[in-house]
Coordinates of C-alpha atoms in Angstrom, one line a residue:
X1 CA 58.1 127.0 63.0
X2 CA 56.3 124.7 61.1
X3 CA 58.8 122.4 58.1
X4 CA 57.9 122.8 55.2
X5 CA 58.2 124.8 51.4
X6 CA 58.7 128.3 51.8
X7 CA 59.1 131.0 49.6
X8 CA 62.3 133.7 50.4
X9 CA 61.3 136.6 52.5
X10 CA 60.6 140.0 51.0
X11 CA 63.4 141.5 52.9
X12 CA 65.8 139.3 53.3
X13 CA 68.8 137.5 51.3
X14 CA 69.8 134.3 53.2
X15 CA 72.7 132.2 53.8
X16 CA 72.0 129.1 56.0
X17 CA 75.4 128.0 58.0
X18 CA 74.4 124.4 59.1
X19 CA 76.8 122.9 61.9
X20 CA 76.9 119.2 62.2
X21 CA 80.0 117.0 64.1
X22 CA 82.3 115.2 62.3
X23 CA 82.1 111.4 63.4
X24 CA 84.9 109.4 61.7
X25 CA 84.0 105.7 62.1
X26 CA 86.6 104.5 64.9
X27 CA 88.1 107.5 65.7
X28 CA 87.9 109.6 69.3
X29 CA 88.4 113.6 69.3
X30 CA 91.9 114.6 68.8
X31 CA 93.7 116.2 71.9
X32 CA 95.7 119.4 71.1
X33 CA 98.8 119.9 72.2
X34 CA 97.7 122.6 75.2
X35 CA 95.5 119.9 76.4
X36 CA 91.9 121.1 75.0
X37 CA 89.9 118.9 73.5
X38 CA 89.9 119.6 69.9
X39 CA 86.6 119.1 68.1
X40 CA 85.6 118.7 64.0
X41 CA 82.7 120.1 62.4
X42 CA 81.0 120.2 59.4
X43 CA 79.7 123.6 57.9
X44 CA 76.7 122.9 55.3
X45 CA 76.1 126.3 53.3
X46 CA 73.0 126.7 52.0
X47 CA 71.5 129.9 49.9
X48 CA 70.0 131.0 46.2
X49 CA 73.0 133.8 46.8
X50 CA 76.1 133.4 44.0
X51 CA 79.0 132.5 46.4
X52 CA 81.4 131.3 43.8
X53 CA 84.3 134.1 44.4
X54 CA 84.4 132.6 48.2
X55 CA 85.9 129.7 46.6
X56 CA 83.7 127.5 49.0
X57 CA 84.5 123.4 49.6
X58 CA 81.9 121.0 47.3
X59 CA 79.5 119.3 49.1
X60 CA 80.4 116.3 47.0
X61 CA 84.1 116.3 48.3
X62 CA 83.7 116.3 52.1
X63 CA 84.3 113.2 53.6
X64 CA 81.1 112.2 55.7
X65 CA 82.8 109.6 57.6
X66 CA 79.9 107.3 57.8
X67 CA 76.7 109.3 58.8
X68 CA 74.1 110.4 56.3
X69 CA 74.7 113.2 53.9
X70 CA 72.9 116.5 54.3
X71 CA 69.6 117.6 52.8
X72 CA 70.3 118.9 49.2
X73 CA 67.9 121.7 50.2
X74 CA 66.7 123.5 53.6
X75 CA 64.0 126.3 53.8
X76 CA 64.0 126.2 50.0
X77 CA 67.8 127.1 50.3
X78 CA 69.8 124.7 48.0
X79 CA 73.2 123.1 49.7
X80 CA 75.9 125.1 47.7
X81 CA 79.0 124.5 49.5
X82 CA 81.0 122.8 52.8
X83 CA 83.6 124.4 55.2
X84 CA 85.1 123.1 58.3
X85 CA 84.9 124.3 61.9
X86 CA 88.3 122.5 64.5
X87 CA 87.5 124.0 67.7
X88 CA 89.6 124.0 70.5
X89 CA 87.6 123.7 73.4
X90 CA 87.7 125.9 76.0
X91 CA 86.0 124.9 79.8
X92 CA 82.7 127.1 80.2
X93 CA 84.4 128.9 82.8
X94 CA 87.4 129.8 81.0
X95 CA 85.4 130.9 78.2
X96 CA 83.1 133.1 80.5
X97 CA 86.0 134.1 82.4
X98 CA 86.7 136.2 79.3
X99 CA 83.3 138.4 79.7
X100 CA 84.4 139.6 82.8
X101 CA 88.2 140.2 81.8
X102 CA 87.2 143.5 79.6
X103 CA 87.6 144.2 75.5
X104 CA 91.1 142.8 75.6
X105 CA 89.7 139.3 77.3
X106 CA 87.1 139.5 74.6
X107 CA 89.5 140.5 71.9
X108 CA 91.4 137.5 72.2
X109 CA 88.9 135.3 72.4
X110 CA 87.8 136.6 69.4
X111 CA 91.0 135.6 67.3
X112 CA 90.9 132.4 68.8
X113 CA 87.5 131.8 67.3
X114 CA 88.5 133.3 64.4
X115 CA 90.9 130.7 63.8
X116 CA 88.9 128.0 65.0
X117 CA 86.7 128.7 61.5
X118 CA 87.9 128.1 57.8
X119 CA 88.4 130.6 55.4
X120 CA 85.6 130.2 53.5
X121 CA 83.3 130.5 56.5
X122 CA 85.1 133.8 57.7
X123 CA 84.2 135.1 54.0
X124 CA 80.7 134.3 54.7
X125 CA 80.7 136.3 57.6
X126 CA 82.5 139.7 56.6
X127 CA 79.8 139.9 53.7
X128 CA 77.9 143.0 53.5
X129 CA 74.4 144.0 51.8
X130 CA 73.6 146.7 49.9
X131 CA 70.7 149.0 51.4
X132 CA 68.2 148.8 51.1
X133 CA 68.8 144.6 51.1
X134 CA 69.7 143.5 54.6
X135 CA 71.4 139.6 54.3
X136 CA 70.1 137.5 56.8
X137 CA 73.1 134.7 58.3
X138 CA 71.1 131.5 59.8
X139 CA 73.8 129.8 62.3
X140 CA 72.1 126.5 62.9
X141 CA 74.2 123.7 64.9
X142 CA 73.0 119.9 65.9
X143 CA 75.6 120.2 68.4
X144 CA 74.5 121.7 71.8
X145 CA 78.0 122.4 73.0
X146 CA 78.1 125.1 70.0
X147 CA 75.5 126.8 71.6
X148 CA 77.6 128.0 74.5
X149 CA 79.6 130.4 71.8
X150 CA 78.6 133.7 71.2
X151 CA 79.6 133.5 67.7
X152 CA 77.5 136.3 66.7
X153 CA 79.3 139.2 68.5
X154 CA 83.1 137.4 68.5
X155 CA 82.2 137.4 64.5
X156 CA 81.0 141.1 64.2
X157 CA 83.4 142.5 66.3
X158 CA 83.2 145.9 67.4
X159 CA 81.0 147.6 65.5
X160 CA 77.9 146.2 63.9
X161 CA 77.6 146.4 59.9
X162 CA 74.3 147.8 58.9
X163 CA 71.5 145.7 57.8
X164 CA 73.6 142.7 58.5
X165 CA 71.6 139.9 60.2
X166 CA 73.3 136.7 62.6
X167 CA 71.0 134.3 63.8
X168 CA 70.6 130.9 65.5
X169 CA 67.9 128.5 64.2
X170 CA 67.1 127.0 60.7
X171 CA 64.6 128.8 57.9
X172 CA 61.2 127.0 58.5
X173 CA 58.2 127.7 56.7
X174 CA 57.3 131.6 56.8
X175 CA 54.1 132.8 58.7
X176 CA 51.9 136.2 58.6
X177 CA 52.8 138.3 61.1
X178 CA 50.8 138.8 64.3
X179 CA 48.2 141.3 63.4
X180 CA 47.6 144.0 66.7
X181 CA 45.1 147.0 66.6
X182 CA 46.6 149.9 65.3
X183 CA 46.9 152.5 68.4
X184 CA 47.9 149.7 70.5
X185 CA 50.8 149.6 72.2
X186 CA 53.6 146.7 72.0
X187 CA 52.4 145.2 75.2
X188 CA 55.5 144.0 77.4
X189 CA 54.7 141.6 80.8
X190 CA 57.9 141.0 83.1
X191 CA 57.5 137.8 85.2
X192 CA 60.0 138.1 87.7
X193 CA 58.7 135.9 90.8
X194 CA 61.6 135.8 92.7
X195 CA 62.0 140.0 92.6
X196 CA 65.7 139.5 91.2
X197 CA 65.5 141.9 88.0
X198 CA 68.7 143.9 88.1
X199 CA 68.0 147.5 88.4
X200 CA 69.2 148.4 85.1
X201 CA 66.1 146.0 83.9
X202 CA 63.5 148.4 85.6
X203 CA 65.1 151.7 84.6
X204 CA 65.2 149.9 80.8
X205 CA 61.4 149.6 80.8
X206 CA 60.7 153.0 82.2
X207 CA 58.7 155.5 80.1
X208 CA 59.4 154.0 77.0
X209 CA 56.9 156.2 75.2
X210 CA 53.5 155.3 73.9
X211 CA 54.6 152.7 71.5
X212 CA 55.4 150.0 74.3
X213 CA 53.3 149.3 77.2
X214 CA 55.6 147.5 80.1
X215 CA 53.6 145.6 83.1
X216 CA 55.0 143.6 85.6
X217 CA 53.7 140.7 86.8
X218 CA 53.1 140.7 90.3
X219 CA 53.3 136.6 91.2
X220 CA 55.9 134.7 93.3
X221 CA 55.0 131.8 91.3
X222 CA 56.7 131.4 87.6
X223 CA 53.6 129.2 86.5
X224 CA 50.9 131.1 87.6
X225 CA 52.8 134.2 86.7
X226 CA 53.3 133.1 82.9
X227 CA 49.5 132.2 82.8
X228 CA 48.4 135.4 83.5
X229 CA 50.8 137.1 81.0
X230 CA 49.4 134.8 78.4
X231 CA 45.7 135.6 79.2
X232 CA 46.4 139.3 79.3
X233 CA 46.9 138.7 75.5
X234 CA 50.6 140.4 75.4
X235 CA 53.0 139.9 72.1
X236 CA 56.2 140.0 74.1
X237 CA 57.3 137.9 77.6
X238 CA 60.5 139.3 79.8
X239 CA 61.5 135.9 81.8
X240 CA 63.9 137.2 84.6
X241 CA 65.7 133.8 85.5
X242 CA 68.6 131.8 86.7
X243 CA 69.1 128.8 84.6
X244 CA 70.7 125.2 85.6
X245 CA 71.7 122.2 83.2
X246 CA 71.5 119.5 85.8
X247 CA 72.6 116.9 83.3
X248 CA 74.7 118.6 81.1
X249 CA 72.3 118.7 77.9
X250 CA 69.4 120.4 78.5
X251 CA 68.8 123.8 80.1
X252 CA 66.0 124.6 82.5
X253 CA 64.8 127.8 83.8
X254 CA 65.1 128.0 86.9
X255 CA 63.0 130.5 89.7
X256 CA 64.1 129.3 93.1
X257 CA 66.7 126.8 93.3
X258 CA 64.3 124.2 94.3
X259 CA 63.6 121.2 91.6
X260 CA 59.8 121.9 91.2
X261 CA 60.6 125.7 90.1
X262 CA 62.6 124.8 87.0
X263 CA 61.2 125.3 83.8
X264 CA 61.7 123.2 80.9
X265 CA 61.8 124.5 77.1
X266 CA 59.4 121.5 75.8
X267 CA 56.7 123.0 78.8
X268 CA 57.3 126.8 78.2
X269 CA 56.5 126.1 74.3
X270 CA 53.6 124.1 75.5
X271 CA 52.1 126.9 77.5
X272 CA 53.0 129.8 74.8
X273 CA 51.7 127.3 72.0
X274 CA 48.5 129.1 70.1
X275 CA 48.7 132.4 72.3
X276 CA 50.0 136.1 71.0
X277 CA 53.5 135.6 72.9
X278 CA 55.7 136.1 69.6
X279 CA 59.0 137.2 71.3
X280 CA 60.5 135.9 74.5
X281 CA 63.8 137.9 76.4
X282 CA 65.6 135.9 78.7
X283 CA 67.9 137.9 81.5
X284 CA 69.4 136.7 84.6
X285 CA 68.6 138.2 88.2
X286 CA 71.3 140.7 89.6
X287 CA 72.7 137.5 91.6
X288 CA 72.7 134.6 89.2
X289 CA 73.8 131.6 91.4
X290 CA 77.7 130.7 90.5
X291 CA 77.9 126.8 89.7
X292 CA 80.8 124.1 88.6
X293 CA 84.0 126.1 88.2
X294 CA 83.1 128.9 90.2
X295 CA 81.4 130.9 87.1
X296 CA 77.0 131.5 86.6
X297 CA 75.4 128.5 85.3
X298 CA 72.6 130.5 83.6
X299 CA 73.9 131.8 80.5
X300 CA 74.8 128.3 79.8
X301 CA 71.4 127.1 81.0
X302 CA 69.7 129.9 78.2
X303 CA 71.8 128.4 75.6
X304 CA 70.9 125.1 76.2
X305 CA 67.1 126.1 76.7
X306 CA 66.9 128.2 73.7
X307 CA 68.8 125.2 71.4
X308 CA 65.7 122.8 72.9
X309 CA 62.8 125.9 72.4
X310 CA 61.5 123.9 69.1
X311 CA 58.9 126.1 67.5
X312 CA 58.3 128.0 70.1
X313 CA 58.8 132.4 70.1
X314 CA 61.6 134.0 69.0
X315 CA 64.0 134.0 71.9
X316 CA 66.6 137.1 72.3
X317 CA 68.8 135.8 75.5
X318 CA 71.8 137.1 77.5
X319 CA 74.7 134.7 76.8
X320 CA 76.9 136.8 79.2
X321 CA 77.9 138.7 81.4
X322 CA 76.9 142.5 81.1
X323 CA 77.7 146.2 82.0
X324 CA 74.7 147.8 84.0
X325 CA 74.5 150.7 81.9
X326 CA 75.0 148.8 78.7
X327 CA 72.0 146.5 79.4
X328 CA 70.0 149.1 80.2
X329 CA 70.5 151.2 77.2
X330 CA 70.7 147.7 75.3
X331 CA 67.0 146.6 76.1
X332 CA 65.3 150.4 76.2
X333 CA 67.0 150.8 72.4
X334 CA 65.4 147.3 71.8
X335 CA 61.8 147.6 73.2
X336 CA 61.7 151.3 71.3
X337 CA 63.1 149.9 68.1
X338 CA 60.4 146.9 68.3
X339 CA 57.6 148.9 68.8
X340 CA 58.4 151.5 65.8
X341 CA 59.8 148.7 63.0
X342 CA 58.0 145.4 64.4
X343 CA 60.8 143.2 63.7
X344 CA 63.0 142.0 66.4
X345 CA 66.0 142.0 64.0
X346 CA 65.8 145.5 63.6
X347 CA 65.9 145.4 67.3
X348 CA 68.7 143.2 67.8
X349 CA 70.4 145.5 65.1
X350 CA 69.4 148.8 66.3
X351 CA 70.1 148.0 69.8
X352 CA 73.6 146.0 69.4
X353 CA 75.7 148.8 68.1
X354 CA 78.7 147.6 70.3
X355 CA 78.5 143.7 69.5
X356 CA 81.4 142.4 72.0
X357 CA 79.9 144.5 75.4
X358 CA 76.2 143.0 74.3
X359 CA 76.5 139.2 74.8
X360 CA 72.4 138.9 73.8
X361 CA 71.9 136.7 70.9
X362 CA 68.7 136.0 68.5
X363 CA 67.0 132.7 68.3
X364 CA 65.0 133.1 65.5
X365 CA 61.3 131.6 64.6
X366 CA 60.0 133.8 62.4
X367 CA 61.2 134.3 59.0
X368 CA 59.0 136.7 57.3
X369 CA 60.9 139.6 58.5
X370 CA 59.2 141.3 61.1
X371 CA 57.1 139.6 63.5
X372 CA 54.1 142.2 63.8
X373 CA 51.6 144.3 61.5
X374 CA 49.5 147.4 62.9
X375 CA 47.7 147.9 59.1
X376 CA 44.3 147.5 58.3
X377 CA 41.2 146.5 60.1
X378 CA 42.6 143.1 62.5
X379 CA 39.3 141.2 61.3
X380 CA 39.4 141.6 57.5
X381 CA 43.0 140.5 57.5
X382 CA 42.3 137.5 59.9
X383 CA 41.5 134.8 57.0
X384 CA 38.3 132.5 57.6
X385 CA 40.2 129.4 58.6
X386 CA 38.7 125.9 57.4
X387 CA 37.5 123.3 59.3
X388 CA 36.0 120.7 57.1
X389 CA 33.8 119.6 59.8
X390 CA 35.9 119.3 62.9
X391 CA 33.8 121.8 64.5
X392 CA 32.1 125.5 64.4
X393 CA 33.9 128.6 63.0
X394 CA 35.0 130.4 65.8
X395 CA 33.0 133.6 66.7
X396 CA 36.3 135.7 67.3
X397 CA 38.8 135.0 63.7
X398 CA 41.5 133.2 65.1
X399 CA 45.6 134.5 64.6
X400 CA 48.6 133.3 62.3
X401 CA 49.8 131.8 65.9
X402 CA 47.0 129.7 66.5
X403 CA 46.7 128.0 63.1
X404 CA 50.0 127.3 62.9
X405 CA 49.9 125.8 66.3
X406 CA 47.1 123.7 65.3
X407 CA 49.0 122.9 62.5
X408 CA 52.3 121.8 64.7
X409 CA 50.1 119.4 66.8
X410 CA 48.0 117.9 64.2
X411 CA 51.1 117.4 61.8
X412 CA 52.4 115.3 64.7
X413 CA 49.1 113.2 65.3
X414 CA 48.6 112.7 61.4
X415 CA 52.3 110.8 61.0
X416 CA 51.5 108.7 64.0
X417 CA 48.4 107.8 62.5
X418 CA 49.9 107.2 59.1
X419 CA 52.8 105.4 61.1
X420 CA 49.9 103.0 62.0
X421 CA 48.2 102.6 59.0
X422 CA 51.4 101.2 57.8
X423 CA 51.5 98.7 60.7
X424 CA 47.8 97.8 60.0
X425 CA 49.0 97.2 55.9
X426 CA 51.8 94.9 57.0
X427 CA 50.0 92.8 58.6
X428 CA 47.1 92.5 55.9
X429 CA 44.7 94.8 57.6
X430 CA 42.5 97.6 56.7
X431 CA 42.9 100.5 58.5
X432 CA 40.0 101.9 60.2
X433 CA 40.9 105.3 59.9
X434 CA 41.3 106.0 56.5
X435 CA 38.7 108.2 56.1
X436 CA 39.8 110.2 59.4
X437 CA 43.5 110.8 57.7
X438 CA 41.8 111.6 54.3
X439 CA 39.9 114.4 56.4
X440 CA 43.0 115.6 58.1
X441 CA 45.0 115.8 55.1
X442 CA 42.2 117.9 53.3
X443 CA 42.2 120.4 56.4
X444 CA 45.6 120.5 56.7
X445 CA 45.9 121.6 53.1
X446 CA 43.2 124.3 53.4
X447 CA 44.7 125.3 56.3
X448 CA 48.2 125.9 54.5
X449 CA 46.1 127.8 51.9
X450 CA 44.7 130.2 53.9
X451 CA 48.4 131.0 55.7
X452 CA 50.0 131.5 52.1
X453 CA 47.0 133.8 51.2
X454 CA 47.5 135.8 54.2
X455 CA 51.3 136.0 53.8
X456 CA 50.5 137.0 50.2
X457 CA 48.5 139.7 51.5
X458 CA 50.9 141.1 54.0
X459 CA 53.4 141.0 51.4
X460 CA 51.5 143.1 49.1
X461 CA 50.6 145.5 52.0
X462 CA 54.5 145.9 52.5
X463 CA 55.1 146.8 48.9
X464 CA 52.9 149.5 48.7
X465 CA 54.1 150.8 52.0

């Protein structure tokens, strides 16, 4: 999503949980005394929510050890507090080993994460709203290897809490929802090109009533297959994968094995960027490929790809290992729920009754608090967007998604062009392109304009609904 001021969501209290190492000048990670590598962590807290009876650390007390302190604010959250995180690191495949050991696997490594996390962070987490105020927990790390953890179901245990909302990501600035045609299905394209989809996938997206309309894409290539999702118009993608982090950093998606049939996060985003794709599912094929340590690379490689996804969708991805019938009745509960609230955390919520069998995790882009809007005519609530004489109005109004993704692009070329114009002042000249940046900068602005206008609007719409 697109930095900037934002205003809190309607629905929503929020508490951003901001993860950052700990680099003390000089000084390598401690070993524990098992042998693990034992890693540090700062926990920035950020929210307009009085936390004072958690007894959280001061910000001003935390010893930065050198690097820069955090932003006093985030999202138009202000910094209100600092725990720590001392993790004591697991291998990947020990830590996935415990997916496929059963509750009691998962049950342990659930306390061990639980004492991995101060106390003031495990108060955070055992919060609970009152209805009809759901509280919305932002987990956002600068550390990939944080990633691999599926703190969202180790921390809600057993049963999920109602209206109770974990999520990975950072609050950006808040967007209109997508606006869709009002007897119009939620239109669902699978791009499996390798034919790999676990049955329980298929049964998932069988008959799922009128409110979702599942088609699968029939292409062996993933490019060509994702093309013709995105020019069929569709709001939601179902990427059946494997996934490979060749590197050790980044994760790629990966539809053959072979080099050329990976998938980068940077390229996906590029190819989503401007359509009606809002929400992306990640799965792996019945037979992931097993990689170092004898375990499947791929829910590493979604963790890793998801971490890199920028401002593209919101990504819900398997982080593990799951029971046939549990995905299946995960992702038909999930698809339904969609459809009938149009806000993918009231999915994730709806459909993740049983947290520690349903490894699937939310990446979150959107902040507003549901990603879709079926009221009212789709033209009169698409604002007329300026242009300030770049070019013609558009004959068909054009979406949220497509401003916004103007408005990620042209952000970019606007501080490279500003970066020069400073080059051009330090060395005495004059800029040729003043009047160029004066122009952007005007249409940026209107552009911002019309956004918070049709966020006003959809706000309004929700309070008299």
């Amino acid at each position: 999503m697109i930095p900037g001021p934002a205003a809190q969501p309607p629905r929503y209290h929020e508490i951003l949980v901001r993860i950052a190492p700990i680099c003390l000048a000089g000084q390598l990670p401690a070993r524990a005394v098992d042998g693990r590598v034992c890693r540090r962590y700062h926990a920035w807290i950020y929210t307009k929510l009085a936390l004072a009876s958690l007894g959280l650390g001061e910000p001003g007390a935390a010893d930065l050890g050198g690097v820069p302190p955090p932003p006093p604010e985030v999202g138009g959250l202000p910094l209100v507090g600092h725990e720590e995180l001392s993790v004591h690191w697991l291998s990947y495949a020990e830590y996935l080993s415990s997916f496929y050991g059963g509750e009691e696997a998962l049950l342990e490594l659930r306390r061990r994460v639980s004492g991995s996390i101060s106390r003031g962070l495990r108060e955070i987490v055992r919060l609970r709203p009152r209805a009809p105020q759901r509280l919305r927990i932002w987990w956002s790390t600068e550390a990939p290897e944080l990633e691999d953890l599926p703190w969202e179901i180790l921390f809600l245990g057993a049963r999920r809490p109602p209206g109770l909302s974990l999520v990975r990501g950072g609050p950006g600035r808040i967007v209109p929802p997508l606006p869709i045609q009002q007897d119009q299905p939620l239109r669902v394209a699978v791009v499996d090109p390798t034919g790999g989809a676990p049955a329980a996938i298929a049964e998932a997206l069988e008959d799922l009533g009128p409110g979702v309309e599942a088609v699968w894409i029939e292409e062996d290539d993933a490019r060509r297959a994702l093309t013709a999702a995105i020019r069929a118009g569709v709001e939601v993608l179902h990427v059946v994968a494997d996934g490979v982090v060749p590197l050790g950093l980044e994760g790629l998606l990966d539809f053959s094995g072979e080099e050329e049939d990976t998938l980068s996060p940077l390229e996906l985003a590029a190819m989503l960027r401007g359509s009606s794709v809002t929400i992306l599912a990640l799965t792996p094929p019945e037979i992931p490929r097993v990689g170092h340590g004898g375990m499947p690379s791929v829910f590493h490689a979604f963790a890793r790809f998801c971490h890199d996804s920028g401002d593209g969708p919101t990504i819900a991805a398997q982080l593990g290992p799951m029971h046939p019938g549990v995905s299946r009745e995960f992702w038909r509960a999930f698809y339904r729920q969609l459809a009938a609230a149009l806000d993918v955390e009231d999915a994730m919520m709806s459909a993740s009754q049983r947290p520690l069998a349903t490894p699937v995790v939310l990446f979150l882009r959107h902040r507003f608090g549901r990603q879709f809007t079926r009221q009212g005519d789709v033209t009169r609530r698409s604002p007329a967007w300026p242009t300030f004489g770049s070019g013609p109005m558009p004959e068909v109004p054009l979406t949220p998604a497509q401003v916004t993704a103007d408005l990620s692009c042209s952000r970019d070329l606007l501080d490279a062009a500003r970066t020069l114009e400073a080059r051009y002042a330090s060395l005495g000249l004059e800029f040729p392109g003043k009047r160029l940046i004066q122009r952007e900068i005007q249409r940026q602005a209107g552009l911002d304009e019309a956004l918070d206008e049709s966020l006003s609007s959809e706000r309004s719409l929700s309070e008299d609904t």
